[in-house]
Structure formats: C-alpha cells, structure tokens
PDB file of C-alpha atoms in Angstrom:
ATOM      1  CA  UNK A   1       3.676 -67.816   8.071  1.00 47.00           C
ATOM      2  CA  UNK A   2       3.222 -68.830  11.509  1.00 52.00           C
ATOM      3  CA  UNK A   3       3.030 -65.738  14.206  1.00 52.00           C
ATOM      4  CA  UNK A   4       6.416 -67.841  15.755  1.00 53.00           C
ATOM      5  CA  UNK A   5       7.983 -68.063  12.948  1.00 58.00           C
ATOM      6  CA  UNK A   6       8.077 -64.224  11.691  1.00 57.00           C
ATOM      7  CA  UNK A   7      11.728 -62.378  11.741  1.00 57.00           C
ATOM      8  CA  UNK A   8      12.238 -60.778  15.045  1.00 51.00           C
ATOM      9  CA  UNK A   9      12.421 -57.499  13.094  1.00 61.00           C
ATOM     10  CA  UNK A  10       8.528 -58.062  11.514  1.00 72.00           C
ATOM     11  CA  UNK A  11       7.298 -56.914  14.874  1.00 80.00           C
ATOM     12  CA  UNK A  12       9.017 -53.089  15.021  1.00 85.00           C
ATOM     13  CA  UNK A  13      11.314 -51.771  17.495  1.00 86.00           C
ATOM     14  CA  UNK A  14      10.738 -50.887  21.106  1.00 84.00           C
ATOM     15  CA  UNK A  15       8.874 -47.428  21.885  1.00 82.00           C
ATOM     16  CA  UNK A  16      10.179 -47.062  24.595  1.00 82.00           C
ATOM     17  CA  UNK A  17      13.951 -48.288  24.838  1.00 88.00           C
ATOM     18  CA  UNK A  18      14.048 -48.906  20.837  1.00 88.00           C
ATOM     19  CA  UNK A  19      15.247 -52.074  21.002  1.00 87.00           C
ATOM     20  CA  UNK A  20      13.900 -54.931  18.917  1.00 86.00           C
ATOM     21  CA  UNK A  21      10.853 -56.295  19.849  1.00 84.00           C
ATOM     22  CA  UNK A  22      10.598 -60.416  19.913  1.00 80.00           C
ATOM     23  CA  UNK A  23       6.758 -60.782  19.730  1.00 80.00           C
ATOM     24  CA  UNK A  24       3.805 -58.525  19.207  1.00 77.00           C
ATOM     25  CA  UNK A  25       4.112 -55.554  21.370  1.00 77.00           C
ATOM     26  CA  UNK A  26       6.775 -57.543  23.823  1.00 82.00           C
ATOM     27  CA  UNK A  27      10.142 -55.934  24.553  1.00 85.00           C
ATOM     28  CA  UNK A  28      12.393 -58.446  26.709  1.00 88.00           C
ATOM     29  CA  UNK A  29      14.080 -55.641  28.092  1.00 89.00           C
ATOM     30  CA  UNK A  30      10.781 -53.178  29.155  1.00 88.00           C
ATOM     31  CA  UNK A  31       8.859 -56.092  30.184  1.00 88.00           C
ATOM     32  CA  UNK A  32      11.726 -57.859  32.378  1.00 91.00           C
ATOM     33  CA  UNK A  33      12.544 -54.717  34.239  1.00 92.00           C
ATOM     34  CA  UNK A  34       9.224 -53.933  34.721  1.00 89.00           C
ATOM     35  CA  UNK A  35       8.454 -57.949  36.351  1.00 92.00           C
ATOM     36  CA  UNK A  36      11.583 -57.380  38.442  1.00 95.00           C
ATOM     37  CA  UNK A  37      10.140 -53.918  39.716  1.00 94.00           C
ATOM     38  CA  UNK A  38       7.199 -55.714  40.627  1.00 92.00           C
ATOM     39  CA  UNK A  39       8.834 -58.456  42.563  1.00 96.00           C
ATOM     40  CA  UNK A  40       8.029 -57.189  46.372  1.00 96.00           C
ATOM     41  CA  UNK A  41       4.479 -56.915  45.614  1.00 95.00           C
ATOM     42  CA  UNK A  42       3.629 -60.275  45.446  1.00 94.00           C
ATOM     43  CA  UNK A  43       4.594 -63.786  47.191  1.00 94.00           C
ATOM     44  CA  UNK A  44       3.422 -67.322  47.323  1.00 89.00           C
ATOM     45  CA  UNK A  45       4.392 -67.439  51.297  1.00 87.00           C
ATOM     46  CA  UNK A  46       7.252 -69.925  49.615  1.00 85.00           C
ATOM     47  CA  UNK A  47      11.005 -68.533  48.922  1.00 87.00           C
ATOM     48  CA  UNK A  48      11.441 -71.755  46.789  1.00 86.00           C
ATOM     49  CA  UNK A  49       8.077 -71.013  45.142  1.00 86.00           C
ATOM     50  CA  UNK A  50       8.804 -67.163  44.834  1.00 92.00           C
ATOM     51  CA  UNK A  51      12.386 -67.809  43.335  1.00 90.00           C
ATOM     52  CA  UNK A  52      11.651 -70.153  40.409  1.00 88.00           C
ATOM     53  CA  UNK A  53       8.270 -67.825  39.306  1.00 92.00           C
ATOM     54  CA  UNK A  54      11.149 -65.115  39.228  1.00 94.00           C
ATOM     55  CA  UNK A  55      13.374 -67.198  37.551  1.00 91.00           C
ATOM     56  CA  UNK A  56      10.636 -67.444  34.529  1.00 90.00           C
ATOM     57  CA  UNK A  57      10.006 -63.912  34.698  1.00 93.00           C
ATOM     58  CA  UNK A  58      13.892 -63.005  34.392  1.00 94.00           C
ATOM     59  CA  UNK A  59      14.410 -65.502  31.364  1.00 90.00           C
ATOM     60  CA  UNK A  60      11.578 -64.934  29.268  1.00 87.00           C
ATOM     61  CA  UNK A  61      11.028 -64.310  25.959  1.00 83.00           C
ATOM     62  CA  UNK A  62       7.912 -63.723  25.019  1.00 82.00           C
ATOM     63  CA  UNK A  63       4.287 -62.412  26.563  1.00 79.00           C
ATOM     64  CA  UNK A  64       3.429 -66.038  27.457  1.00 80.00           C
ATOM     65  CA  UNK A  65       6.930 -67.544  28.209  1.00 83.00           C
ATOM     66  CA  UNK A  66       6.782 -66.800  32.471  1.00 89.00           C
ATOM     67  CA  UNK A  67       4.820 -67.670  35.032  1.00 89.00           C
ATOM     68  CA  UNK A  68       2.953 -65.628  37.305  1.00 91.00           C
ATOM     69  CA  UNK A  69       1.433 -65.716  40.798  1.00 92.00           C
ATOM     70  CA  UNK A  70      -2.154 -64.924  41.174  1.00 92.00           C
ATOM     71  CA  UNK A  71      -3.703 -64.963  44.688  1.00 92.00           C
ATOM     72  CA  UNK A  72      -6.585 -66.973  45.306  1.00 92.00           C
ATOM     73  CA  UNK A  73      -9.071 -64.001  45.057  1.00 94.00           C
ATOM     74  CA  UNK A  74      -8.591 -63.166  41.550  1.00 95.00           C
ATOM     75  CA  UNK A  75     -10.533 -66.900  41.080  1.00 96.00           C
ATOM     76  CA  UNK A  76     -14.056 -67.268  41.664  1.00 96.00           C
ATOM     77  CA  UNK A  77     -16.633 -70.317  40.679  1.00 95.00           C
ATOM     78  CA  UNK A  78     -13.578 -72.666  42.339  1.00 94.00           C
ATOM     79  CA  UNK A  79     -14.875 -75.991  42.511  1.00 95.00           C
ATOM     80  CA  UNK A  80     -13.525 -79.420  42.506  1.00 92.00           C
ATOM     81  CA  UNK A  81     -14.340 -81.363  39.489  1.00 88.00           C
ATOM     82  CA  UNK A  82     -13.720 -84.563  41.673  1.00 80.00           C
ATOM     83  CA  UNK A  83     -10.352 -85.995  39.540  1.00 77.00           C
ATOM     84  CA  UNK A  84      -7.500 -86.689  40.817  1.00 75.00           C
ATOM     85  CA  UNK A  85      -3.935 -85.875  39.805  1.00 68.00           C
ATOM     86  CA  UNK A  86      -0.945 -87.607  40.620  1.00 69.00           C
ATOM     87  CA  UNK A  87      -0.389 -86.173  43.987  1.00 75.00           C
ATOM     88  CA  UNK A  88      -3.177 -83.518  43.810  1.00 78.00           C
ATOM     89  CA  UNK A  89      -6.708 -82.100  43.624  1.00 85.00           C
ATOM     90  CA  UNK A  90      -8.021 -80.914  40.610  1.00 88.00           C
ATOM     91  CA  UNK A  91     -10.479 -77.730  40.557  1.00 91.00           C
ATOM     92  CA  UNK A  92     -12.228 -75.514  37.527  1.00 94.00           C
ATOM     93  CA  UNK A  93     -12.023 -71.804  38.885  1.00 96.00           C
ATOM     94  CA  UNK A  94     -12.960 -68.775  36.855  1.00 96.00           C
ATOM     95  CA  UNK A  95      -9.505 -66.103  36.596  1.00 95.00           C
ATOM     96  CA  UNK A  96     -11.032 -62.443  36.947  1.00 96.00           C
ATOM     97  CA  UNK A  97      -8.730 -60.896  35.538  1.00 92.00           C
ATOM     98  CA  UNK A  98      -6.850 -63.182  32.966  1.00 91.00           C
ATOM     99  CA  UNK A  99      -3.577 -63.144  31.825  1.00 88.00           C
ATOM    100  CA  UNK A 100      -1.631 -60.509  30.051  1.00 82.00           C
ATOM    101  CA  UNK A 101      -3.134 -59.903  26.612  1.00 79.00           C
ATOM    102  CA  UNK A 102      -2.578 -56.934  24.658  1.00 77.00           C
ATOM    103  CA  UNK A 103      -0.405 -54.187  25.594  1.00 72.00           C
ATOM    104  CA  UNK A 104      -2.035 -50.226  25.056  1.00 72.00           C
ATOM    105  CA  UNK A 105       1.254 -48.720  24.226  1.00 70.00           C
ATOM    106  CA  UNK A 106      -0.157 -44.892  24.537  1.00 73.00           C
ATOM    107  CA  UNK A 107      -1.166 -45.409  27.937  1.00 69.00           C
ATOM    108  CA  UNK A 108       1.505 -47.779  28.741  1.00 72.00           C
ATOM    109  CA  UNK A 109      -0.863 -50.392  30.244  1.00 77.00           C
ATOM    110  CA  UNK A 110      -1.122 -54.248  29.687  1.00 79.00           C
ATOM    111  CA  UNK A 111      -4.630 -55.922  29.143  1.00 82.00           C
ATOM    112  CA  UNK A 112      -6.052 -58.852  30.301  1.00 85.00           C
ATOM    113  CA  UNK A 113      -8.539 -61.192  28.591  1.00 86.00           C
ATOM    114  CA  UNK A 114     -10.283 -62.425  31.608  1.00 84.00           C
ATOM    115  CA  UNK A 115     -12.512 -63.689  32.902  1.00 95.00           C
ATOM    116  CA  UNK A 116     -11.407 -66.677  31.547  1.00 93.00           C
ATOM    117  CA  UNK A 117     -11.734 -70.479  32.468  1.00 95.00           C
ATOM    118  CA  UNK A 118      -9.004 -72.039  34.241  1.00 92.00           C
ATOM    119  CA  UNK A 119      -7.421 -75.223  35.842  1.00 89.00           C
ATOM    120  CA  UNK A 120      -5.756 -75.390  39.354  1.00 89.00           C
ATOM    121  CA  UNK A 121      -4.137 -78.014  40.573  1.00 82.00           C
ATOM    122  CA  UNK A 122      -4.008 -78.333  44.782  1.00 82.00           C
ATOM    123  CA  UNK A 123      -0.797 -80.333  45.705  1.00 77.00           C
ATOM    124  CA  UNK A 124      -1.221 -82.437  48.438  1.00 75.00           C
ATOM    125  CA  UNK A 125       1.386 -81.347  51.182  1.00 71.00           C
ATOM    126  CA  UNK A 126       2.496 -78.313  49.586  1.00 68.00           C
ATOM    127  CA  UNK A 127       3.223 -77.232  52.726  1.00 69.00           C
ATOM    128  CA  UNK A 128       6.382 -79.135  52.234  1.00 70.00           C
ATOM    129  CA  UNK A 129       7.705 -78.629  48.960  1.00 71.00           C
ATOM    130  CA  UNK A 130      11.048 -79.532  48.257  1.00 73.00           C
ATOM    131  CA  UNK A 131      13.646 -78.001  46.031  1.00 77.00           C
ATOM    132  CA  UNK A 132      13.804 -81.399  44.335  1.00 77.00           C
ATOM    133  CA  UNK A 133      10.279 -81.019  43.884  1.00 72.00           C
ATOM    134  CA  UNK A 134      10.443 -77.117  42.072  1.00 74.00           C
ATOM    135  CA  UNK A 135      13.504 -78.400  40.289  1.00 74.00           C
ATOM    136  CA  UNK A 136      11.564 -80.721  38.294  1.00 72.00           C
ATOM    137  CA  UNK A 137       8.394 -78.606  37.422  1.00 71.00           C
ATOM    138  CA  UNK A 138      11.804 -76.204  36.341  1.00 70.00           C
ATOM    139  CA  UNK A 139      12.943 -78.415  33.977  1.00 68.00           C
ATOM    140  CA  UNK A 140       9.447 -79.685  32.543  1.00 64.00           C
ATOM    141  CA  UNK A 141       8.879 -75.432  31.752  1.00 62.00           C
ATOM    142  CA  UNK A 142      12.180 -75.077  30.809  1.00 62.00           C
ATOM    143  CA  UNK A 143      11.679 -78.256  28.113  1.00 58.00           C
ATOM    144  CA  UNK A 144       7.986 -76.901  27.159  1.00 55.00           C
ATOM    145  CA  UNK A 145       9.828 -73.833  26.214  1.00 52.00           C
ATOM    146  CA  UNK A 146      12.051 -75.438  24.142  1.00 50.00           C
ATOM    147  CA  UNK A 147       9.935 -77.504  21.845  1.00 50.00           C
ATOM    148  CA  UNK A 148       6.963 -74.574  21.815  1.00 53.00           C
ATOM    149  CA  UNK A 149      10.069 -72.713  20.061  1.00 51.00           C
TER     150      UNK A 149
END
C-alpha cells in the first residue's frame, strides 16, 4: 500500500489538538496555525509573492503540499549551470538547511534533511511580476496538487 494511499486514520491522532492526522506526523490544524504564526517573520520584499506562498501554507494538506520562502543565505555552492529557462536563469545551489523532514514530537521541533541539492530558477525581471504572472504558477501548484493526490 502506497504511503498516499493509507486511511487517514493509519497515521494516529494529533498529540497535541487530537485531531486526525493526514500524513505521518502532520496535523493540518497544528501545522497551519503554526505557518500563520510565523507569517511576519519572513518576506520575499513582494506582497504578490508573500500572499500566494501564504496561500499554500493556509491550504495545505500535507508536510510537502506548501511552499516556503528561504532567503538566499540558507544556499551556498550557487552557481549557474549555464541553461536557460523560458524567461530565466538556471542555477544548482546547495539548501543548508533543507526542507521540513521529520517532526520530534517530544520536543515539539521539525527536522530538516539538508544540506541537500537544489534548483533555483532566477526570473528575468522579477522585479516586475505581475499578478497574471503568480496567478498562473497558482494554478500549475494548485493542478500538481491535484494529480500528486
């Protein structure tokens, strides 16, 4: 049986608000509180940026199923791997830290699996994103979600 496909009641109940849990060691309702709390410590510098990342973090549901900002610190080893993309720059970076991984649930902490190999894309005039533009990465995450189901 595929991890995916597993009853949401295979992977136990909340410790914390004892709600049923919809992947290993994820509680929508902990984990989405606890991504809104964190909103004002982090921006891209973009209110149309900021707004859909917290639009993936508010719907999400499961570990892997938002997006998250990362400053440009937590990479290291960027360099360009000279390819284009359609209206970008392509790099290889190392993430420090890595994403969310495995969640200690005595001390209440998240782990990350970094450092791990990465992608980044640099979008050529970024500076001037549109909504039209955000709307239709929103809708390419928003189908991705719903054939990864």
């Amino acid at each position: 049986m595929d991890l995916n496909e597993r009853p949401p009641t295979y992977y136990g109940n909340c410790l914390d608000c004892k709600t049923q849990r919809t992947t290993i060691s994820w509680c929508k309702n902990c984990e989405i509180a606890f991504l809104k709390e964190n909103f004002p410590n982090w921006t891209s510098g973009s209110s149309i940026i900021d707004e859909f990342i917290r639009y993936t973090q508010l719907n999400a549901t499961k570990s892997m199923d938002y997006l998250e900002w990362i400053d440009f610190d937590k990479f290291d080893l960027v360099k360009n791997i000279n390819k284009r993309g359609a209206f970008s720059s392509i790099y290889s970076a190392i993430w420090l830290e890595g994403p969310r991984w495995n969640l200690d649930e005595e001390a209440e902490v998240w782990t990350r699996n970094g450092p791990i190999k990465v992608i980044l894309k640099r979008l050529d005039n970024s500076q001037y994103m549109s909504q039209e533009f955000v709307n239709q990465v929103s809708f390419f995450v928003i189908n991705k979600q719903c054939t990864s189901d």
